Amino acid sequence: MKIVIVTFDEFTDLDVFFPWDILNRVKLVGGKTDLEVKLIGTKSSHVSMAGLEIPMSGTIKEANEADAVLFASGKGVQDLYQNEHYLAQFSLDPSRQLIGSMCSGALILAGLGLLKNKKATTYPTVVHQLKELGVDVVKESFVLQGNVATAAGCLAAQELSSWIISSLYNDDMVQLVFDSVQKVR
C-alpha cells in the first residue's frame, strides 16, 4: 500500500504532520510492513508556513499510482489550484484511489475536477473560492463522496486519516492506531 501526502511551499504544518504521524503508526502498531507513506512535491524540499523546511521522499507524479492521495493545505494552495501546468501532472482516478484534502487543499481537488457535482467542506477562509468553482460547500468537519473526501479544519485530519486507514485496512486498525496516540503509561 502506498499513501502520498502532496506538499508544496507554504503548507500548513499540522495538516501535513498529523496525517503523516497517524498513517505511519499503522506500520508501528499493526506491523503492516507493506505500507509506505511518502511526502511528495515538485521540489526536493518544501518550506511550511511556519518556516520549517522538510525533504520530500518523492515527486508529485507518484500520486498517480498511489492507493491513497492526500492534499495538504496552506497559503501555497493559492498558487496551485488554477495552475494548469501543476494540475496537468496529476492523473488521479477515484475509481481505484482514495483521494482527500485538508482545508484549502479542497481547491486543488476542485481544480482537478474531482469535486464536480459533489458536496465538500473546506477551511472557512476559502469557502467563497470553492463555491466559485461550482462546488456545493457544506459546513461539516468531514465530507465523503465516494472515494473523494474533504476535511474542513486541521483537527479534521483525524477523520481523514481514520477514513484512509479503515478503507485500506479495517476499523480495528483505526482503533489500534488511535489507542497508540492516547495511551497513557
Short mmCIF file of C-alpha atoms in Angstrom, two decimals:
data_model
loop_
_atom_site.label_atom_id
_atom_site.label_comp_id
_atom_site.label_asym_id
_atom_site.label_seq_id
_atom_site.Cartn_x
_atom_site.Cartn_y
_atom_site.Cartn_z
CA MET A 1 0.00 0.00 0.00
CA LYS A 2 1.24 3.45 -0.84
CA ILE A 3 -0.13 6.67 0.64
CA VAL A 4 1.18 10.04 -0.51
CA ILE A 5 0.71 13.46 1.03
CA VAL A 6 1.04 16.16 -1.63
CA THR A 7 3.06 19.01 -0.20
CA PHE A 8 4.15 22.42 -1.52
CA ASP A 9 5.74 25.61 -0.28
CA GLU A 10 3.73 27.43 2.41
CA PHE A 11 1.86 24.31 3.51
CA THR A 12 0.13 24.22 6.91
CA ASP A 13 2.40 22.25 9.24
CA LEU A 14 -0.32 20.45 11.21
CA ASP A 15 -2.15 19.38 8.04
CA VAL A 16 0.93 17.52 6.85
CA PHE A 17 2.44 16.24 10.08
CA PHE A 18 -0.74 15.00 11.78
CA PRO A 19 -1.72 12.61 8.93
CA TRP A 20 1.96 11.71 8.41
CA ASP A 21 2.27 10.59 12.02
CA ILE A 22 -1.10 8.83 12.22
CA LEU A 23 -0.71 6.97 8.92
CA ASN A 24 2.81 5.84 9.77
CA ARG A 25 1.52 4.38 13.06
CA VAL A 26 -0.23 1.68 11.00
CA LYS A 27 3.23 0.18 10.45
CA LEU A 28 4.25 0.61 14.08
CA VAL A 29 1.18 -0.79 15.84
CA GLY A 30 -0.20 -3.02 13.12
CA GLY A 31 3.01 -4.46 11.75
CA LYS A 32 1.94 -3.52 8.22
CA THR A 33 5.32 -3.57 6.52
CA ASP A 34 3.63 -3.32 3.12
CA LEU A 35 2.66 0.30 3.87
CA GLU A 36 4.66 3.22 2.52
CA VAL A 37 3.74 6.80 3.43
CA LYS A 38 5.52 9.47 1.43
CA LEU A 39 5.64 13.25 1.35
CA ILE A 40 5.74 14.29 -2.29
CA GLY A 41 6.17 17.60 -4.05
CA THR A 42 7.54 19.47 -7.03
CA LYS A 43 10.95 20.08 -5.43
CA SER A 44 13.37 18.10 -3.26
CA SER A 45 12.13 20.05 -0.20
CA HIS A 46 9.31 22.40 0.67
CA VAL A 47 9.01 25.09 3.35
CA SER A 48 5.99 25.27 5.63
CA MET A 49 4.08 28.43 6.59
CA ALA A 50 5.96 28.30 9.91
CA GLY A 51 9.31 28.22 8.08
CA LEU A 52 10.19 24.55 8.53
CA GLU A 53 11.94 23.05 5.51
CA ILE A 54 11.22 19.36 5.01
CA PRO A 55 12.66 16.96 2.46
CA MET A 56 10.32 15.23 0.05
CA SER A 57 10.53 11.48 -0.42
CA GLY A 58 9.12 11.56 -3.94
CA THR A 59 7.67 13.61 -6.78
CA ILE A 60 4.03 14.54 -7.33
CA LYS A 61 3.82 12.16 -10.29
CA GLU A 62 3.86 9.33 -7.72
CA ALA A 63 0.35 10.40 -6.73
CA ASN A 64 -0.97 8.89 -9.94
CA GLU A 65 -0.10 5.35 -8.83
CA ALA A 66 -0.70 5.65 -5.08
CA ASP A 67 -3.50 3.83 -3.29
CA ALA A 68 -4.38 6.99 -1.36
CA VAL A 69 -3.58 10.63 -2.08
CA LEU A 70 -3.97 13.45 0.44
CA PHE A 71 -3.54 17.10 -0.48
CA ALA A 72 -2.16 19.44 2.17
CA SER A 73 -3.41 22.97 2.73
CA GLY A 74 -1.91 26.36 3.35
CA LYS A 75 -1.19 29.65 1.60
CA GLY A 76 0.65 27.76 -1.14
CA VAL A 77 -2.64 26.38 -2.47
CA GLN A 78 -3.43 29.81 -3.90
CA ASP A 79 -0.61 29.48 -6.43
CA LEU A 80 -1.56 25.95 -7.45
CA TYR A 81 -5.28 25.31 -7.72
CA GLN A 82 -5.62 27.15 -11.04
CA ASN A 83 -2.09 26.45 -12.29
CA GLU A 84 -2.64 24.35 -15.41
CA HIS A 85 0.97 23.11 -15.55
CA TYR A 86 0.79 21.90 -11.93
CA LEU A 87 -2.63 20.28 -12.28
CA ALA A 88 -1.68 18.55 -15.56
CA GLN A 89 0.88 16.44 -13.69
CA PHE A 90 -1.92 14.58 -11.91
CA SER A 91 -3.91 11.75 -13.40
CA LEU A 92 -5.91 10.65 -10.37
CA ASP A 93 -8.69 8.10 -10.53
CA PRO A 94 -11.27 7.87 -7.72
CA SER A 95 -12.45 4.51 -9.04
CA ARG A 96 -9.14 2.96 -7.86
CA GLN A 97 -7.72 5.54 -5.44
CA LEU A 98 -8.77 7.19 -2.20
CA ILE A 99 -8.34 10.94 -2.69
CA GLY A 100 -8.64 13.50 0.08
CA SER A 101 -7.80 17.03 1.06
CA MET A 102 -7.19 19.03 4.18
CA CYS A 103 -8.73 22.50 4.49
CA SER A 104 -7.86 24.67 1.48
CA GLY A 105 -6.47 21.63 -0.34
CA ALA A 106 -10.07 21.18 -1.50
CA LEU A 107 -9.36 23.95 -4.00
CA ILE A 108 -6.82 21.68 -5.70
CA LEU A 109 -9.34 18.83 -5.78
CA ALA A 110 -11.81 21.22 -7.42
CA GLY A 111 -9.13 22.40 -9.86
CA LEU A 112 -8.61 18.75 -10.84
CA GLY A 113 -12.36 18.35 -11.44
CA LEU A 114 -12.75 15.86 -8.59
CA LEU A 115 -15.44 17.85 -6.77
CA LYS A 116 -17.72 18.40 -9.74
CA ASN A 117 -21.32 17.76 -8.68
CA LYS A 118 -20.15 16.83 -5.18
CA LYS A 119 -20.54 18.21 -1.69
CA ALA A 120 -17.33 19.24 0.01
CA THR A 121 -16.01 21.09 3.00
CA THR A 122 -13.01 23.34 3.45
CA TYR A 123 -11.42 25.92 5.70
CA PRO A 124 -13.74 28.90 6.32
CA THR A 125 -11.45 31.44 4.63
CA VAL A 126 -11.70 29.71 1.23
CA VAL A 127 -15.38 28.71 1.22
CA HIS A 128 -16.20 31.51 -1.23
CA GLN A 129 -13.43 30.43 -3.63
CA LEU A 130 -14.58 26.82 -3.56
CA LYS A 131 -18.17 27.87 -4.23
CA GLU A 132 -16.96 29.93 -7.20
CA LEU A 133 -15.59 26.69 -8.65
CA GLY A 134 -19.11 25.23 -8.60
CA VAL A 135 -18.73 23.08 -5.51
CA ASP A 136 -21.61 22.55 -3.08
CA VAL A 137 -19.80 23.60 0.12
CA VAL A 138 -21.28 22.35 3.38
CA LYS A 139 -20.40 23.25 6.97
CA GLU A 140 -19.17 19.89 8.23
CA SER A 141 -15.80 18.75 9.53
CA PHE A 142 -15.53 15.83 7.09
CA VAL A 143 -17.36 15.06 3.86
CA LEU A 144 -17.06 11.77 1.98
CA GLN A 145 -18.42 11.44 -1.55
CA GLY A 146 -17.48 8.05 -3.00
CA ASN A 147 -13.69 7.78 -2.83
CA VAL A 148 -13.19 11.55 -2.52
CA ALA A 149 -13.05 13.16 0.92
CA THR A 150 -12.58 16.69 2.19
CA ALA A 151 -11.74 17.79 5.72
CA ALA A 152 -12.55 21.28 6.95
CA GLY A 153 -10.02 22.10 9.64
CA CYS A 154 -6.70 20.91 10.98
CA LEU A 155 -8.26 18.67 13.62
CA ALA A 156 -10.44 17.01 10.99
CA ALA A 157 -7.21 15.31 9.93
CA GLN A 158 -8.21 12.66 12.46
CA GLU A 159 -11.35 11.86 10.46
CA LEU A 160 -9.48 11.95 7.15
CA SER A 161 -6.73 9.66 8.46
CA SER A 162 -9.29 7.29 10.01
CA TRP A 163 -11.09 7.01 6.69
CA ILE A 164 -7.87 6.13 4.87
CA ILE A 165 -6.87 3.51 7.46
CA SER A 166 -10.36 1.99 7.64
CA SER A 167 -10.65 1.85 3.85
CA LEU A 168 -7.22 0.33 3.24
CA TYR A 169 -7.23 -1.94 6.30
CA ASN A 170 -10.18 -2.02 8.73
CA ASP A 171 -11.81 -0.34 11.74
CA ASP A 172 -9.78 -2.47 14.15
CA MET A 173 -6.60 -0.92 12.73
CA VAL A 174 -8.07 2.56 13.23
CA GLN A 175 -8.68 1.69 16.88
CA LEU A 176 -5.14 0.33 17.34
CA VAL A 177 -3.63 3.46 15.80
CA PHE A 178 -5.65 5.90 17.90
CA ASP A 179 -5.10 3.86 21.04
CA SER A 180 -1.38 4.32 20.43
CA VAL A 181 -1.85 8.10 20.34
CA GLN A 182 -3.94 8.20 23.52
CA LYS A 183 -2.23 5.50 25.55
CA VAL A 184 -1.00 6.68 28.94
CA ARG A 185 1.71 4.65 30.65
#
